[in-house]
PDB file of C-alpha atoms in Angstrom:
ATOM      1  CA  MET A   1       0.000   0.000   0.000  1.00 85.00           C
ATOM      2  CA  LYS A   2       1.383   3.394  -1.006  1.00 90.00           C
ATOM      3  CA  THR A   3       1.385   6.327   1.346  1.00 95.00           C
ATOM      4  CA  TYR A   4       1.492   9.897   0.119  1.00 95.00           C
ATOM      5  CA  SER A   5       3.056  13.049   1.514  1.00 95.00           C
ATOM      6  CA  VAL A   6       2.518  16.594   0.316  1.00 97.00           C
ATOM      7  CA  LEU A   7       5.232  19.125   1.070  1.00 95.00           C
ATOM      8  CA  SER A   8       5.165  22.848   0.475  1.00 95.00           C
ATOM      9  CA  GLU A   9       8.167  25.122   0.199  1.00 95.00           C
ATOM     10  CA  SER A  10       8.180  28.862  -0.389  1.00 95.00           C
ATOM     11  CA  SER A  11      10.666  31.622  -1.055  1.00 91.00           C
ATOM     12  CA  MET A  12       9.839  35.243  -0.325  1.00 87.00           C
ATOM     13  CA  TRP A  13      11.890  36.938  -3.002  1.00 82.00           C
ATOM     14  CA  SER A  14      13.382  34.585  -5.532  1.00 88.00           C
ATOM     15  CA  THR A  15      11.894  31.961  -7.808  1.00 92.00           C
ATOM     16  CA  THR A  16      15.451  30.852  -8.587  1.00 94.00           C
ATOM     17  CA  LYS A  17      16.063  30.082  -4.909  1.00 94.00           C
ATOM     18  CA  LEU A  18      12.713  28.267  -4.761  1.00 96.00           C
ATOM     19  CA  LYS A  19      13.748  26.072  -7.707  1.00 96.00           C
ATOM     20  CA  GLN A  20      17.036  25.286  -5.989  1.00 96.00           C
ATOM     21  CA  LYS A  21      15.236  24.363  -2.752  1.00 96.00           C
ATOM     22  CA  VAL A  22      12.837  22.088  -4.643  1.00 97.00           C
ATOM     23  CA  GLU A  23      15.689  20.379  -6.517  1.00 97.00           C
ATOM     24  CA  LYS A  24      17.464  19.740  -3.207  1.00 97.00           C
ATOM     25  CA  ILE A  25      14.302  18.305  -1.615  1.00 97.00           C
ATOM     26  CA  LEU A  26      13.632  16.072  -4.634  1.00 98.00           C
ATOM     27  CA  ASN A  27      17.195  14.745  -4.667  1.00 98.00           C
ATOM     28  CA  GLU A  28      17.106  14.007  -0.926  1.00 97.00           C
ATOM     29  CA  LYS A  29      13.687  12.347  -0.984  1.00 97.00           C
ATOM     30  CA  THR A  30      14.409  10.150  -4.016  1.00 97.00           C
ATOM     31  CA  LYS A  31      17.614   8.946  -2.327  1.00 98.00           C
ATOM     32  CA  ASP A  32      15.435   8.011   0.664  1.00 96.00           C
ATOM     33  CA  GLY A  33      13.251   5.840  -1.565  1.00 96.00           C
ATOM     34  CA  TYR A  34      10.360   8.210  -2.273  1.00 97.00           C
ATOM     35  CA  GLU A  35       8.719   8.443  -5.685  1.00 97.00           C
ATOM     36  CA  VAL A  36       7.877  11.913  -7.000  1.00 97.00           C
ATOM     37  CA  VAL A  37       4.201  12.062  -7.981  1.00 98.00           C
ATOM     38  CA  SER A  38       3.982  15.740  -8.881  1.00 98.00           C
ATOM     39  CA  VAL A  39       5.539  19.154  -8.424  1.00 98.00           C
ATOM     40  CA  ALA A  40       3.418  22.269  -8.866  1.00 97.00           C
ATOM     41  CA  PHE A  41       4.426  25.897  -8.599  1.00 96.00           C
ATOM     42  CA  GLY A  42       2.043  28.661  -7.625  1.00 94.00           C
ATOM     43  CA  VAL A  43       1.596  31.413  -5.069  1.00 91.00           C
ATOM     44  CA  ASN A  44       0.138  31.322  -1.596  1.00 87.00           C
ATOM     45  CA  ILE A  45      -2.411  33.677  -0.060  1.00 89.00           C
ATOM     46  CA  TRP A  46       0.232  36.418   0.334  1.00 90.00           C
ATOM     47  CA  TRP A  47       1.435  36.045  -3.276  1.00 91.00           C
ATOM     48  CA  ILE A  48       4.652  34.362  -2.192  1.00 93.00           C
ATOM     49  CA  PRO A  49       6.015  31.877  -4.781  1.00 95.00           C
ATOM     50  CA  THR A  50       5.342  28.387  -3.443  1.00 96.00           C
ATOM     51  CA  ALA A  51       6.045  24.854  -4.620  1.00 97.00           C
ATOM     52  CA  TYR A  52       3.825  21.887  -3.734  1.00 97.00           C
ATOM     53  CA  ILE A  53       5.503  18.495  -3.915  1.00 98.00           C
ATOM     54  CA  THR A  54       3.593  15.219  -3.760  1.00 98.00           C
ATOM     55  CA  LEU A  55       5.619  12.105  -2.887  1.00 98.00           C
ATOM     56  CA  SER A  56       4.754   8.451  -2.392  1.00 98.00           C
ATOM     57  CA  LYS A  57       6.534   5.580  -0.729  1.00 94.00           C
TER      58      LYS A  57
END
């Protein structure tokens, strides 16, 4: 049975830094045996760039 986790990460000022954070998270989680289901970029309620990462294991 698969279990899912949804992570969110945001960066106040830089979408480049947000991309770097997401890449780091994805690399760490895949090494730990997680499967990436989806990655979505958007903004939160305060218009801060945010990434939503769905993982399964």
